[in-house]
Amino acid sequence: MAAAVKSLGYVRVETTDLEQWRHFGADLCGFQVAEDTEEHLALRMDNKAFRWWVNKGEQEKLTALGFEVATKEDLAELTERVREAGYEVTVHTREMARSRSLTEFVSFTDPDGVVDIHLFLGMDDAMTPFASPNGTVFLTGDGGLGHAFQLVGDPDAYRRLYVEILGFKVSDWIDMAMGPTPEAPQIELNFLHCNPRHHTFAYGQIPNGPKLVGHIMVETTDIDAVGRAYDKVVKDKAAPLVLTFGKHSNDKMLSFYMNSPSGFQVEFGTGGVLIDDEKWTPARYNAPQYWGHVRQSGEPPKDPVDRAQAAG
Ligand SMILES: [Fe+2]
């Protein structure tokens, strides 16, 4: 079988304010602080050394998506395929990889130049059991840390990269109206999986719209963990609420959306469906949610970005 990515293993973030990220990550989301220096913050969600690596820097930005591969051979094959497709791939030294708790990794910039993509082999297990500061249990394992949703400039380039090169499979599509009326133009959102998690990467294009990572989703095992985080956001204003509690049409996730300190959103959820490739066939949906997920800016969505950024 051709090599393929196994999961989203980690994300890297740049921030001007590590302290804010420590509050957001640990106190609100329930991530365990594994490393806390003046330069960076490493946050755990499970037995792995880290799932979020937050660097002190000049800007607020999600800088990299780290995708895990299963074998050395797979990493070599995927690297070759990415190179053949015209991407400039950097193979990092063993020392560099080990300094990041990885065995090997390569990196390249995605088609829009919006985020770096890392392909890695072998992330370290932590040497201590995972202990969330607020008792949250995250659904990770084979499904990785969660999923990413990106607004892109050229959907074909992303389909070629993620499906044809990295080996993702289509989960389904959502057609989403870009305005409140039925006549509003529609955009297509594409959902892709690489393990049983319903989607690990999703993308869509708003004509002449922005190119950015809209959100990262993390999933808990327990609706009460989502409820407790939701309370902190709604009652204590622990982070700006973007979309109220709701249920997605395609992956059935019960979730809400909040702004992270670095501009992109975090979807905090539970109950996402799992995909069995033997039985799964893609469907098409006319809206991202069954109920809820109401925009909370105090005014109607100003433009399609508000709607699409948090979809999926
Ligand atoms: Fe999502």
Tab-separated table of C-alpha atoms and ligand atoms in Angstrom:
chain	number	residue	atom	x	y	z
A	1	MET	CA	0.000	0.000	0.000
A	2	ALA	CA	1.202	3.464	-0.785
A	3	ALA	CA	2.527	5.506	2.112
A	4	ALA	CA	0.093	7.894	3.784
A	5	VAL	CA	-0.039	10.270	6.726
A	6	LYS	CA	-1.395	8.630	9.933
A	7	SER	CA	-2.588	11.594	11.996
A	8	LEU	CA	-2.158	15.221	12.983
A	9	GLY	CA	0.488	14.747	15.666
A	10	TYR	CA	1.202	18.284	16.782
A	11	VAL	CA	0.725	21.948	15.996
A	12	ARG	CA	3.219	24.765	16.419
A	13	VAL	CA	2.170	28.289	17.293
A	14	GLU	CA	4.019	31.587	17.490
A	15	THR	CA	2.861	34.114	20.050
A	16	THR	CA	3.981	37.377	21.571
A	17	ASP	CA	2.507	36.376	24.928
A	18	LEU	CA	3.360	32.960	26.380
A	19	GLU	CA	1.579	33.761	29.618
A	20	GLN	CA	-1.726	34.186	27.807
A	21	TRP	CA	-1.186	30.843	26.101
A	22	ARG	CA	-0.477	29.162	29.424
A	23	HIS	CA	-3.809	30.404	30.757
A	24	PHE	CA	-5.642	29.452	27.600
A	25	GLY	CA	-3.990	26.049	27.175
A	26	ALA	CA	-3.790	24.875	30.760
A	27	ASP	CA	-6.512	26.665	32.735
A	28	LEU	CA	-9.186	26.699	30.049
A	29	CYS	CA	-8.478	23.786	27.691
A	30	GLY	CA	-6.990	21.492	30.322
A	31	PHE	CA	-3.673	20.810	28.571
A	32	GLN	CA	-0.770	19.831	30.822
A	33	VAL	CA	2.210	22.187	30.807
A	34	ALA	CA	5.179	19.948	29.992
A	35	GLU	CA	7.782	22.666	29.429
A	36	ASP	CA	7.571	26.317	30.369
A	37	THR	CA	10.555	28.501	29.518
A	38	GLU	CA	11.025	32.104	28.436
A	39	GLU	CA	11.221	30.881	24.836
A	40	HIS	CA	8.454	28.319	24.568
A	41	LEU	CA	5.634	26.389	26.093
A	42	ALA	CA	5.051	22.678	25.427
A	43	LEU	CA	1.545	21.450	26.135
A	44	ARG	CA	0.414	17.855	26.497
A	45	MET	CA	-2.963	16.274	25.798
A	46	ASP	CA	-2.026	12.650	26.394
A	47	ASN	CA	0.944	10.326	26.888
A	48	LYS	CA	2.959	12.088	24.175
A	49	ALA	CA	5.740	14.556	25.018
A	50	PHE	CA	3.698	17.438	23.600
A	51	ARG	CA	0.835	18.154	21.223
A	52	TRP	CA	1.093	21.964	21.161
A	53	TRP	CA	4.429	23.736	20.891
A	54	VAL	CA	4.062	27.475	21.454
A	55	ASN	CA	7.101	29.648	20.674
A	56	LYS	CA	7.664	33.223	21.807
A	57	GLY	CA	7.966	35.409	18.723
A	58	GLU	CA	6.985	38.550	16.907
A	59	GLN	CA	3.542	37.553	15.689
A	60	GLU	CA	0.381	35.627	16.534
A	61	LYS	CA	0.253	32.712	14.126
A	62	LEU	CA	-0.275	29.008	13.760
A	63	THR	CA	3.041	28.198	12.125
A	64	ALA	CA	3.045	24.445	11.493
A	65	LEU	CA	0.896	21.346	11.244
A	66	GLY	CA	2.893	18.237	12.180
A	67	PHE	CA	1.631	15.064	10.526
A	68	GLU	CA	2.788	11.669	11.768
A	69	VAL	CA	3.868	8.816	9.523
A	70	ALA	CA	4.260	5.192	10.576
A	71	THR	CA	7.621	4.107	9.188
A	72	LYS	CA	10.957	5.385	7.965
A	73	GLU	CA	10.091	4.040	4.510
A	74	ASP	CA	6.789	5.931	4.495
A	75	LEU	CA	8.572	9.152	5.415
A	76	ALA	CA	11.068	8.650	2.578
A	77	GLU	CA	8.317	7.835	0.070
A	78	LEU	CA	6.149	10.800	1.077
A	79	THR	CA	9.157	13.137	1.006
A	80	GLU	CA	9.931	11.992	-2.512
A	81	ARG	CA	6.342	12.443	-3.668
A	82	VAL	CA	6.129	15.948	-2.189
A	83	ARG	CA	9.419	16.851	-3.912
A	84	GLU	CA	8.248	15.452	-7.247
A	85	ALA	CA	5.165	17.651	-6.975
A	86	GLY	CA	7.472	20.675	-6.889
A	87	TYR	CA	7.621	21.504	-3.185
A	88	GLU	CA	10.941	22.459	-1.639
A	89	VAL	CA	11.361	19.976	1.187
A	90	THR	CA	13.864	20.442	4.014
A	91	VAL	CA	15.145	17.267	5.644
A	92	HIS	CA	16.082	18.208	9.208
A	93	THR	CA	19.037	16.768	11.091
A	94	ARG	CA	18.688	14.095	13.711
A	95	GLU	CA	19.791	16.635	16.361
A	96	MET	CA	17.090	19.046	15.286
A	97	ALA	CA	14.490	16.277	15.382
A	98	ARG	CA	15.617	15.059	18.815
A	99	SER	CA	15.513	18.614	20.200
A	100	ARG	CA	11.823	18.545	19.288
A	101	SER	CA	11.124	15.110	20.800
A	102	LEU	CA	10.890	13.597	17.309
A	103	THR	CA	12.881	10.835	15.625
A	104	GLU	CA	12.970	12.307	12.117
A	105	PHE	CA	11.125	15.081	10.353
A	106	VAL	CA	10.972	16.997	7.109
A	107	SER	CA	9.163	20.245	6.375
A	108	PHE	CA	7.798	22.277	3.508
A	109	THR	CA	5.420	25.189	3.047
A	110	ASP	CA	1.845	24.533	1.988
A	111	PRO	CA	0.439	25.694	-1.396
A	112	ASP	CA	-0.734	29.117	-0.171
A	113	GLY	CA	2.383	29.703	1.921
A	114	VAL	CA	0.111	29.989	4.940
A	115	VAL	CA	1.470	27.263	7.195
A	116	ASP	CA	4.435	24.890	7.259
A	117	ILE	CA	3.697	21.215	6.947
A	118	HIS	CA	5.911	18.843	8.918
A	119	LEU	CA	6.005	15.123	8.243
A	120	PHE	CA	7.493	13.308	11.210
A	121	LEU	CA	8.324	9.856	12.446
A	122	GLY	CA	8.353	8.792	16.079
A	123	MET	CA	7.306	11.350	18.660
A	124	ASP	CA	8.609	10.674	22.191
A	125	ASP	CA	6.282	9.365	24.833
A	126	ALA	CA	6.401	11.464	27.996
A	127	MET	CA	8.086	9.911	31.001
A	128	THR	CA	5.207	10.719	33.347
A	129	PRO	CA	1.490	9.925	33.082
A	130	PHE	CA	-0.698	12.609	31.529
A	131	ALA	CA	-2.408	14.738	34.165
A	132	SER	CA	-4.748	17.458	32.967
A	133	PRO	CA	-4.854	20.408	35.387
A	134	ASN	CA	-8.657	20.317	35.304
A	135	GLY	CA	-9.258	16.620	34.791
A	136	THR	CA	-10.023	16.717	31.066
A	137	VAL	CA	-9.464	13.514	29.104
A	138	PHE	CA	-8.715	14.037	25.418
A	139	LEU	CA	-9.549	11.691	22.591
A	140	THR	CA	-6.255	11.293	20.763
A	141	GLY	CA	-4.465	7.993	20.059
A	142	ASP	CA	-4.858	6.777	16.467
A	143	GLY	CA	-6.900	9.899	15.747
A	144	GLY	CA	-4.057	12.272	16.624
A	145	LEU	CA	-4.594	15.573	18.405
A	146	GLY	CA	-7.650	16.622	16.429
A	147	HIS	CA	-8.306	18.395	13.148
A	148	ALA	CA	-7.434	21.561	11.274
A	149	PHE	CA	-9.680	23.678	9.057
A	150	GLN	CA	-8.153	26.025	6.518
A	151	LEU	CA	-9.448	28.667	4.132
A	152	VAL	CA	-7.405	28.256	0.965
A	153	GLY	CA	-6.738	30.105	-2.256
A	154	ASP	CA	-6.586	27.131	-4.601
A	155	PRO	CA	-8.692	24.129	-3.533
A	156	ASP	CA	-7.262	21.997	-6.367
A	157	ALA	CA	-3.740	22.462	-5.057
A	158	TYR	CA	-4.865	21.352	-1.590
A	159	ARG	CA	-6.728	18.330	-2.971
A	160	ARG	CA	-3.635	17.308	-4.907
A	161	LEU	CA	-1.382	17.727	-1.889
A	162	TYR	CA	-3.535	16.150	0.779
A	163	VAL	CA	-5.329	13.438	-1.234
A	164	GLU	CA	-2.986	12.525	-4.069
A	165	ILE	CA	0.327	13.039	-2.289
A	166	LEU	CA	-0.262	12.637	1.450
A	167	GLY	CA	-2.899	9.895	1.030
A	168	PHE	CA	-5.918	11.434	2.769
A	169	LYS	CA	-9.388	10.114	1.834
A	170	VAL	CA	-12.543	12.122	1.248
A	171	SER	CA	-14.962	12.013	4.207
A	172	ASP	CA	-17.711	14.253	2.811
A	173	TRP	CA	-18.560	17.775	1.683
A	174	ILE	CA	-20.633	20.632	3.014
A	175	ASP	CA	-22.137	23.257	0.723
A	176	MET	CA	-22.431	26.414	2.720
A	177	ALA	CA	-24.382	29.543	1.821
A	178	MET	CA	-22.254	32.656	2.147
A	179	GLY	CA	-25.162	34.809	3.216
A	180	PRO	CA	-28.442	34.633	5.096
A	181	THR	CA	-30.689	34.253	2.044
A	182	PRO	CA	-31.197	31.127	-0.108
A	183	GLU	CA	-29.899	33.027	-3.165
A	184	ALA	CA	-26.537	33.669	-1.507
A	185	PRO	CA	-23.607	32.067	-3.309
A	186	GLN	CA	-22.414	28.753	-1.936
A	187	ILE	CA	-18.962	27.496	-1.230
A	188	GLU	CA	-17.885	23.876	-0.940
A	189	LEU	CA	-16.063	22.676	2.165
A	190	ASN	CA	-14.004	19.505	1.792
A	191	PHE	CA	-13.416	17.108	4.676
A	192	LEU	CA	-10.577	14.580	4.594
A	193	HIS	CA	-9.554	11.737	6.908
A	194	CYS	CA	-6.393	9.696	7.395
A	195	ASN	CA	-7.514	7.608	10.392
A	196	PRO	CA	-10.898	6.843	12.043
A	197	ARG	CA	-11.354	10.467	13.149
A	198	HIS	CA	-14.023	11.901	10.819
A	199	HIS	CA	-11.653	14.518	9.474
A	200	THR	CA	-8.098	15.520	10.217
A	201	PHE	CA	-7.907	18.243	7.573
A	202	ALA	CA	-10.722	20.275	6.037
A	203	TYR	CA	-10.545	23.158	3.599
A	204	GLY	CA	-12.641	25.481	1.506
A	205	GLN	CA	-12.213	28.505	-0.673
A	206	ILE	CA	-13.975	31.831	-0.420
A	207	PRO	CA	-13.521	33.558	-3.776
A	208	ASN	CA	-11.225	36.534	-3.152
A	209	GLY	CA	-11.340	35.625	0.531
A	210	PRO	CA	-8.560	35.206	3.058
A	211	LYS	CA	-6.144	32.327	3.286
A	212	LEU	CA	-5.633	31.147	6.853
A	213	VAL	CA	-6.001	28.311	9.299
A	214	GLY	CA	-9.474	28.932	10.691
A	215	HIS	CA	-9.449	26.538	13.610
A	216	ILE	CA	-7.920	23.560	15.343
A	217	MET	CA	-10.324	21.091	16.938
A	218	VAL	CA	-9.584	19.121	20.093
A	219	GLU	CA	-11.950	16.429	21.323
A	220	THR	CA	-12.673	15.302	24.861
A	221	THR	CA	-14.197	12.003	25.963
A	222	ASP	CA	-16.821	13.696	28.065
A	223	ILE	CA	-19.584	16.229	27.392
A	224	ASP	CA	-19.059	17.609	30.911
A	225	ALA	CA	-15.514	18.672	30.008
A	226	VAL	CA	-16.964	20.653	27.102
A	227	GLY	CA	-19.639	22.080	29.387
A	228	ARG	CA	-17.104	23.162	32.001
A	229	ALA	CA	-14.939	24.882	29.388
A	230	TYR	CA	-18.047	26.489	27.875
A	231	ASP	CA	-19.010	27.845	31.291
A	232	LYS	CA	-15.554	29.363	31.719
A	233	VAL	CA	-15.882	31.080	28.354
A	234	VAL	CA	-19.480	32.223	28.783
A	235	LYS	CA	-19.496	33.087	32.485
A	236	ASP	CA	-15.887	34.033	33.178
A	237	LYS	CA	-14.951	35.362	29.713
A	238	ALA	CA	-11.884	33.104	29.790
A	239	ALA	CA	-11.643	33.472	25.988
A	240	PRO	CA	-13.778	35.223	23.361
A	241	LEU	CA	-16.689	32.970	22.352
A	242	VAL	CA	-17.023	32.726	18.562
A	243	LEU	CA	-19.767	30.142	18.040
A	244	THR	CA	-22.207	28.925	20.683
A	245	PHE	CA	-22.586	25.265	21.587
A	246	GLY	CA	-23.887	23.290	18.625
A	247	LYS	CA	-23.830	20.054	16.658
A	248	HIS	CA	-22.136	19.610	13.311
A	249	SER	CA	-24.010	17.932	10.488
A	250	ASN	CA	-21.247	15.769	9.098
A	251	ASP	CA	-19.067	14.623	11.994
A	252	LYS	CA	-21.864	15.003	14.596
A	253	MET	CA	-19.402	16.811	16.882
A	254	LEU	CA	-20.953	18.627	19.855
A	255	SER	CA	-18.750	21.666	20.242
A	256	PHE	CA	-18.259	25.368	20.664
A	257	TYR	CA	-15.659	27.712	19.158
A	258	MET	CA	-13.476	30.237	20.915
A	259	ASN	CA	-10.619	32.491	19.883
A	260	SER	CA	-7.163	31.347	20.871
A	261	PRO	CA	-4.638	34.028	21.893
A	262	SER	CA	-3.080	33.736	18.425
A	263	GLY	CA	-6.015	34.652	16.212
A	264	PHE	CA	-7.102	31.250	14.977
A	265	GLN	CA	-9.992	29.550	16.725
A	266	VAL	CA	-10.101	26.421	18.842
A	267	GLU	CA	-13.112	24.142	18.475
A	268	PHE	CA	-13.637	22.288	21.751
A	269	GLY	CA	-15.854	19.262	21.357
A	270	THR	CA	-16.916	15.717	22.023
A	271	GLY	CA	-18.788	12.884	20.336
A	272	GLY	CA	-17.376	13.009	16.792
A	273	VAL	CA	-18.205	10.000	14.598
A	274	LEU	CA	-15.510	7.550	13.583
A	275	ILE	CA	-14.973	6.375	10.035
A	276	ASP	CA	-14.628	2.720	9.052
A	277	ASP	CA	-13.196	2.825	5.529
A	278	GLU	CA	-14.730	-0.570	4.692
A	279	LYS	CA	-18.223	0.818	5.119
A	280	TRP	CA	-17.909	4.576	4.657
A	281	THR	CA	-19.311	6.427	1.659
A	282	PRO	CA	-19.109	10.224	1.399
A	283	ALA	CA	-22.277	12.314	1.717
A	284	ARG	CA	-23.006	15.922	0.888
A	285	TYR	CA	-24.589	18.302	3.406
A	286	ASN	CA	-26.321	21.641	2.912
A	287	ALA	CA	-25.250	23.235	6.184
A	288	PRO	CA	-22.448	22.784	8.747
A	289	GLN	CA	-24.707	22.420	11.779
A	290	TYR	CA	-27.932	20.719	12.856
A	291	TRP	CA	-28.431	23.300	15.583
A	292	GLY	CA	-26.462	25.855	17.549
A	293	HIS	CA	-23.067	27.214	16.482
A	294	VAL	CA	-24.532	30.700	16.411
A	295	ARG	CA	-22.066	33.482	15.721
A	296	GLN	CA	-21.447	35.581	18.851
A	297	SER	CA	-20.024	38.857	17.621
A	298	GLY	CA	-23.067	40.804	18.748
A	299	GLU	CA	-23.874	41.608	15.152
A	300	PRO	CA	-24.715	39.549	12.072
A	301	PRO	CA	-21.754	38.063	10.185
A	302	LYS	CA	-20.121	40.937	8.360
A	303	ASP	CA	-18.830	38.790	5.594
A	304	PRO	CA	-18.511	35.174	4.539
A	305	VAL	CA	-15.287	34.736	6.460
A	306	ASP	CA	-17.093	34.735	9.781
A	307	ARG	CA	-19.271	31.885	8.576
A	308	ALA	CA	-16.660	29.773	6.896
A	309	GLN	CA	-13.794	30.207	9.317
A	310	ALA	CA	-15.608	28.289	11.978
A	311	ALA	CA	-17.400	25.760	9.785
A	312	GLY	CA	-16.591	22.087	10.080
B	1	FE	FE	-13.941	21.639	13.124
